[in-house]
Coordinates of C-alpha atoms in Angstrom, one line a residue:
M1 CA -15.8 7.5 24.4
F2 CA -18.2 8.4 21.6
A3 CA -21.1 8.4 24.0
R4 CA -19.7 11.6 25.5
H5 CA -19.3 13.2 22.1
E6 CA -22.6 13.5 20.1
Q7 CA -21.0 15.1 17.0
A8 CA -18.4 12.4 16.8
T9 CA -21.0 9.7 17.0
A10 CA -23.1 11.4 14.2
W11 CA -20.0 11.7 12.0
L12 CA -19.1 8.0 12.3
S13 CA -22.7 7.1 11.6
V14 CA -22.6 9.0 8.4
W15 CA -19.6 7.1 7.2
T16 CA -21.2 3.8 8.2
D17 CA -24.4 4.7 6.3
L18 CA -22.4 5.6 3.2
G19 CA -21.2 2.0 3.1
R20 CA -17.5 2.4 3.9
A21 CA -15.7 -0.8 4.6
P22 CA -15.9 -2.0 8.2
R23 CA -12.1 -1.8 8.6
T24 CA -12.1 1.8 7.4
I25 CA -14.9 2.6 9.9
D26 CA -12.9 0.9 12.6
A27 CA -9.7 2.8 11.7
Y28 CA -11.6 6.1 11.7
G29 CA -13.2 5.4 15.0
R30 CA -10.0 4.5 16.7
G31 CA -8.1 7.4 15.2
L32 CA -10.8 10.0 16.3
A33 CA -11.1 8.3 19.8
E34 CA -7.3 9.0 20.4
Y35 CA -7.8 12.6 19.5
L36 CA -10.9 13.0 21.7
L37 CA -9.0 11.4 24.7
M38 CA -6.3 14.0 24.2
C39 CA -8.9 16.7 24.2
E40 CA -10.3 15.5 27.5
R41 CA -6.9 15.2 29.1
E42 CA -6.0 18.8 28.0
G43 CA -9.4 20.2 28.8
I44 CA -10.1 21.1 25.2
D45 CA -13.5 21.4 23.6
P46 CA -13.0 19.4 20.4
V47 CA -15.8 21.4 18.6
A48 CA -14.0 24.7 19.3
A49 CA -10.4 23.5 19.0
N50 CA -8.0 25.6 17.0
R51 CA -4.7 25.0 15.2
A52 CA -2.7 25.3 18.4
H53 CA -4.7 22.5 20.0
I54 CA -4.1 20.3 16.9
A55 CA -0.4 21.1 17.3
V56 CA -0.5 19.7 20.8
Y57 CA -1.9 16.4 19.4
V58 CA 0.8 16.3 16.7
R59 CA 3.5 16.9 19.3
E60 CA 2.1 14.0 21.3
L61 CA 2.1 11.7 18.2
T62 CA 5.7 12.7 17.3
S63 CA 7.0 11.9 20.8
R64 CA 5.0 8.8 21.5
P65 CA 7.1 5.6 21.8
H66 CA 6.1 3.1 19.1
R67 CA 4.6 -0.1 20.5
R68 CA 7.0 -2.2 18.3
G69 CA 10.1 -0.4 19.4
G70 CA 12.0 2.8 18.5
N71 CA 10.9 4.4 15.3
V72 CA 11.9 7.7 13.8
I73 CA 9.9 10.6 12.5
S74 CA 13.0 12.4 11.5
I75 CA 16.6 11.3 11.0
D76 CA 17.8 12.4 14.4
S77 CA 14.7 12.0 16.6
G78 CA 15.0 8.4 17.6
S79 CA 11.4 8.3 18.8
G80 CA 7.8 8.9 17.8
L81 CA 5.4 7.3 15.4
A82 CA 6.3 6.8 11.8
N83 CA 5.3 9.6 9.4
A84 CA 2.8 7.4 7.6
T85 CA 1.2 6.5 10.9
I86 CA 0.9 10.2 11.9
Q87 CA -0.8 10.9 8.6
Q88 CA -3.3 8.1 9.2
R89 CA -4.1 9.5 12.7
L90 CA -4.8 12.9 11.3
V91 CA -7.1 11.8 8.5
P92 CA -10.2 11.1 10.7
V93 CA -9.6 14.3 12.7
R94 CA -9.5 16.3 9.5
L95 CA -12.7 14.6 8.2
F96 CA -14.4 15.1 11.5
Y97 CA -13.8 18.9 11.2
D98 CA -15.0 18.8 7.6
F99 CA -18.2 17.3 8.9
L100 CA -18.5 20.0 11.6
M101 CA -18.1 22.7 8.9
E102 CA -20.8 21.1 6.8
E103 CA -23.1 21.1 9.8
G104 CA -22.5 24.8 10.4
L105 CA -20.7 24.2 13.7
R106 CA -17.4 25.6 12.5
E107 CA -16.2 28.1 9.9
S108 CA -12.8 26.5 9.3
N109 CA -10.9 23.3 9.6
P110 CA -7.9 23.5 12.1
V111 CA -6.2 20.5 10.6
G112 CA -6.1 21.7 7.0
R113 CA -4.4 19.8 4.2
G114 CA -1.8 20.3 1.6
R115 CA -3.3 21.9 -1.5
Y116 CA -2.4 23.6 -4.7
T117 CA -2.3 27.4 -4.5
P118 CA -1.7 29.3 -7.8
G119 CA 1.3 31.7 -7.6
R120 CA 3.0 30.0 -4.7
R121 CA 6.6 28.9 -5.1
A122 CA 7.8 25.3 -5.4
G123 CA 5.1 24.5 -8.0
G124 CA 2.3 26.0 -6.0
Q125 CA 2.1 23.2 -3.4
Q126 CA 1.2 24.3 0.1
R127 CA 2.6 22.1 2.8
G128 CA 0.1 20.2 5.0
L129 CA 0.1 20.3 8.8
V130 CA 2.7 17.5 8.9
P131 CA 5.1 17.2 6.0
R132 CA 4.4 13.9 4.1
L133 CA 7.5 11.7 3.6
T134 CA 7.2 9.6 0.5
K135 CA 9.5 6.5 0.6
L136 CA 10.2 4.1 -2.2
P137 CA 8.7 0.7 -1.8
W138 CA 11.1 -2.0 -0.7
I139 CA 11.7 -5.1 -2.9
P140 CA 14.0 -8.0 -2.2
G141 CA 17.3 -8.4 -3.9
E142 CA 18.0 -11.5 -6.0
Q143 CA 19.6 -13.4 -3.1
E144 CA 16.8 -12.5 -0.7
W145 CA 14.2 -13.6 -3.3
L146 CA 16.0 -17.0 -3.7
H147 CA 15.8 -17.5 0.1
I148 CA 12.1 -16.7 0.1
L149 CA 11.5 -19.1 -2.8
E150 CA 13.5 -21.8 -1.0
V151 CA 11.3 -21.5 2.1
A152 CA 8.1 -21.2 0.1
R153 CA 8.7 -24.5 -1.7
Q154 CA 8.2 -26.3 1.7
E155 CA 4.8 -24.6 2.1
P156 CA 1.4 -26.4 1.5
I157 CA 0.0 -26.1 -2.0
R158 CA -2.5 -23.5 -0.9
N159 CA 0.2 -21.1 0.3
R160 CA 2.3 -21.7 -2.7
V161 CA -0.4 -20.8 -5.2
M162 CA -1.4 -17.8 -3.1
L163 CA 2.2 -16.5 -3.3
A164 CA 2.3 -17.2 -7.0
L165 CA -1.0 -15.3 -7.7
A166 CA 0.0 -12.4 -5.4
Y167 CA 3.1 -11.9 -7.6
D168 CA 1.6 -12.8 -11.0
A169 CA -1.4 -10.5 -10.7
A170 CA 0.1 -7.9 -8.3
L171 CA -2.7 -8.5 -5.9
R172 CA -3.3 -6.7 -2.6
R173 CA -3.8 -8.9 0.5
E174 CA -7.6 -8.4 0.6
E175 CA -7.9 -8.9 -3.2
L176 CA -6.1 -12.2 -2.9
C177 CA -7.9 -13.6 0.2
S178 CA -11.3 -12.5 -1.3
L179 CA -11.0 -14.4 -4.5
R180 CA -13.9 -16.8 -5.3
T181 CA -14.0 -19.9 -7.4
D182 CA -16.1 -18.2 -10.0
D183 CA -13.5 -15.4 -10.3
L184 CA -11.2 -17.8 -12.1
D185 CA -11.1 -18.5 -15.9
P186 CA -8.7 -21.4 -16.2
A187 CA -9.2 -21.7 -20.0
H188 CA -7.8 -18.2 -20.5
R189 CA -5.7 -18.1 -17.3
T190 CA -7.3 -14.9 -16.0
L191 CA -8.9 -13.9 -12.8
R192 CA -11.5 -11.2 -12.0
V193 CA -10.7 -8.9 -9.1
R194 CA -14.1 -7.7 -8.0
A195 CA -14.6 -4.0 -7.3
E196 CA -15.9 -4.5 -3.7
T197 CA -12.6 -6.2 -2.8
T198 CA -10.3 -3.5 -4.2
K199 CA -8.9 -0.4 -2.4
N200 CA -10.4 2.1 -4.9
R201 CA -13.5 0.1 -6.0
L202 CA -12.1 -0.5 -9.6
E203 CA -12.8 -4.0 -11.0
R204 CA -10.2 -5.5 -13.3
V205 CA -9.3 -8.7 -15.0
V206 CA -5.7 -9.8 -14.9
P207 CA -3.8 -12.8 -16.3
Y208 CA -1.6 -15.3 -14.5
S209 CA 1.2 -17.5 -15.8
A210 CA 1.2 -21.0 -17.1
S211 CA 3.3 -22.2 -14.2
T212 CA 0.8 -20.7 -11.8
G213 CA -1.9 -22.4 -13.7
V214 CA -0.3 -25.7 -13.0
L215 CA -0.2 -24.9 -9.3
M216 CA -3.8 -23.7 -9.4
S217 CA -5.0 -27.0 -11.0
A218 CA -3.3 -28.9 -8.2
Y219 CA -4.8 -26.7 -5.5
L220 CA -8.3 -27.0 -7.0
A221 CA -8.0 -30.8 -6.8
H222 CA -6.8 -30.4 -3.2
R223 CA -9.6 -28.0 -2.3
A224 CA -12.2 -30.5 -3.5
T225 CA -11.1 -32.8 -0.7
I226 CA -11.9 -30.0 1.8
S227 CA -15.1 -28.7 0.2
R228 CA -16.8 -29.1 -3.1
A229 CA -19.0 -26.0 -2.5
R230 CA -18.5 -23.0 -4.8
G231 CA -17.5 -19.8 -3.0
P232 CA -14.2 -18.5 -1.4
L233 CA -11.3 -19.9 -3.3
F234 CA -8.8 -20.2 -0.4
L235 CA -10.1 -22.2 2.6
S236 CA -8.7 -22.7 6.1
E237 CA -7.5 -26.1 7.0
S238 CA -7.2 -25.6 10.7
R239 CA -9.3 -27.7 13.1
R240 CA -11.0 -24.7 14.5
N241 CA -12.0 -23.1 11.2
Y242 CA -11.9 -26.0 8.8
A243 CA -13.3 -25.3 5.4
Q244 CA -14.0 -21.6 6.3
P245 CA -12.7 -18.7 4.2
L246 CA -9.1 -18.0 4.9
S247 CA -8.8 -14.7 6.9
L248 CA -6.5 -11.8 6.1
W249 CA -4.8 -12.3 9.4
T250 CA -4.0 -16.0 8.8
W251 CA -2.5 -15.1 5.4
S252 CA -0.4 -12.4 7.1
K253 CA 0.9 -14.9 9.6
V254 CA 1.8 -17.3 6.8
V255 CA 3.8 -14.6 5.0
R256 CA 5.4 -13.5 8.3
R257 CA 6.5 -17.0 9.0
I258 CA 8.1 -17.3 5.6
A259 CA 9.9 -14.0 6.0
V260 CA 11.3 -15.0 9.4
T261 CA 12.4 -18.4 8.2
A262 CA 14.0 -17.0 5.1
D263 CA 15.7 -14.3 7.2
V264 CA 14.2 -11.6 5.1
P265 CA 12.2 -9.7 7.8
R266 CA 11.0 -6.9 5.5
F267 CA 9.1 -9.3 3.2
S268 CA 5.4 -8.8 3.7
T269 CA 2.1 -9.5 2.0
H270 CA 2.5 -6.3 -0.2
T271 CA 6.1 -7.1 -1.3
T272 CA 5.0 -9.4 -4.1
R273 CA 2.9 -6.5 -5.5
H274 CA 5.8 -4.1 -5.4
L275 CA 8.1 -6.6 -7.0
C276 CA 5.7 -7.4 -9.8
L277 CA 5.0 -3.8 -10.8
T278 CA 8.7 -3.0 -10.7
D279 CA 9.5 -6.0 -12.9
L280 CA 6.9 -4.8 -15.4
A281 CA 8.6 -1.4 -15.5
R282 CA 11.9 -3.2 -16.1
M283 CA 10.4 -5.1 -19.0
G284 CA 9.5 -1.8 -20.6
W285 CA 5.7 -1.6 -19.9
E286 CA 4.3 1.9 -20.3
L287 CA 3.2 3.6 -17.2
H288 CA -0.6 3.7 -18.0
M289 CA -0.5 -0.1 -18.8
I290 CA 1.1 -0.8 -15.4
A291 CA -1.5 1.5 -13.7
S292 CA -4.3 -0.4 -15.4
F293 CA -2.8 -3.8 -14.4
A294 CA -2.4 -2.6 -10.8
G295 CA -5.9 -1.2 -10.6
H296 CA -4.7 2.4 -9.9
R297 CA -7.0 5.2 -10.7
H298 CA -4.2 7.6 -11.3
T299 CA -0.6 7.1 -12.6
D300 CA 0.7 9.1 -9.7
S301 CA -0.1 6.1 -7.4
T302 CA 1.8 3.8 -9.8
L303 CA 4.9 6.0 -9.7
Q304 CA 5.0 5.4 -5.9
Y305 CA 5.3 1.7 -6.4
I306 CA 7.7 1.6 -9.3
H307 CA 11.3 2.1 -8.9
L308 CA 14.2 0.7 -10.8
S309 CA 17.1 -0.9 -9.0
G310 CA 20.5 0.8 -8.6
R311 CA 21.9 -1.7 -11.1
D312 CA 19.3 -0.7 -13.7
L313 CA 20.1 2.9 -13.2
A314 CA 23.8 2.2 -13.3
D315 CA 23.3 0.3 -16.6
K316 CA 21.4 3.3 -18.1
L317 CA 24.1 5.7 -16.8
A318 CA 26.9 3.5 -18.3
R319 CA 25.2 3.4 -21.7
G320 CA 24.7 7.2 -21.6
M321 CA 28.3 7.8 -20.5
E322 CA 29.6 5.4 -23.2
H323 CA 28.0 7.5 -25.9
I324 CA 29.3 10.7 -24.4
H325 CA 32.8 9.2 -24.0
A326 CA 32.8 8.0 -27.6
W327 CA 31.9 11.6 -28.8
R328 CA 34.7 13.1 -26.7
I329 CA 37.3 10.7 -27.9
Q330 CA 36.2 11.3 -31.5
A331 CA 36.4 15.1 -30.9
L332 CA 39.9 14.7 -29.4
T333 CA 41.3 12.5 -32.1
S334 CA 39.6 14.3 -35.1
P335 CA 40.4 18.0 -35.3
N336 CA 37.8 18.5 -38.1
A337 CA 35.0 17.0 -35.9
A338 CA 36.0 19.2 -33.0
S339 CA 36.1 22.4 -35.1
A340 CA 32.8 21.5 -36.7
E341 CA 31.2 21.1 -33.3
V342 CA 32.5 24.5 -32.1
S343 CA 31.3 26.3 -35.2
R344 CA 27.7 25.2 -34.5

């Protein structure tokens, strides 16, 4: 595909030379390849494509059946890729046209992006090509969490300590699987999340609990029976990859098995991170502290992860209403209080 499109090959080479992660390069390549295939089917020159041609691609994405079954792009559509998936497909196309503009092959980007424009209504925010839907992260309820813990107790020591760390330190999947033995500081119960393993290349040091420390000690003793070499913390114990670093996909399969067994299908490798950050908010941590703990560059990202449960909101509402109710009762039963309030 890219052999037939010189500019696309050059664009992808630039990103590779800039040191982007292999998975990012792969995602960009696959996303742009889909767009180029559409251009070939429709007889469109991708270099000269306009906004109408991009609209054809968007229409195709919104009507394409999802490979995992029916998904919705709007409440009543019943088909098409999810909104987040469509946004991901458009990112490499937008970046490709940015590259063509920099090379002097185009004067404008047909994809465009949402941007702030002074003087516009609704806070000056101009809508992007496809409206972005922002959904609150899902976290399990108390009963669902108990089911997950019940299943997790039957897992090998490695999987249990990984789940504990994933929650304790709010780790992303890649951060967890990339931990090395020298990232641990058992004396202070902290671990270092190296910049090269994070999403935004921000290194941080985070603590873990005493109970997780007990699990960690047991796992390190177990790990020594597999390999005494320093290096990746979590090792595979399968016959095919014995003593090799545990892959992201293997960990995803472990979590998926736990989710299915516990009958909590929405539980994923990212759920523990959501739950930890939400629990920190419930405990009264300030927003910037949670952002630092999570490794977010901006607090706007933190707000997307943190949401209080309906019960928490109900408690806040009840306390507020109790105060209002008390004032109204006092005003009704004390004429002097009511007249004083009116005279203000």
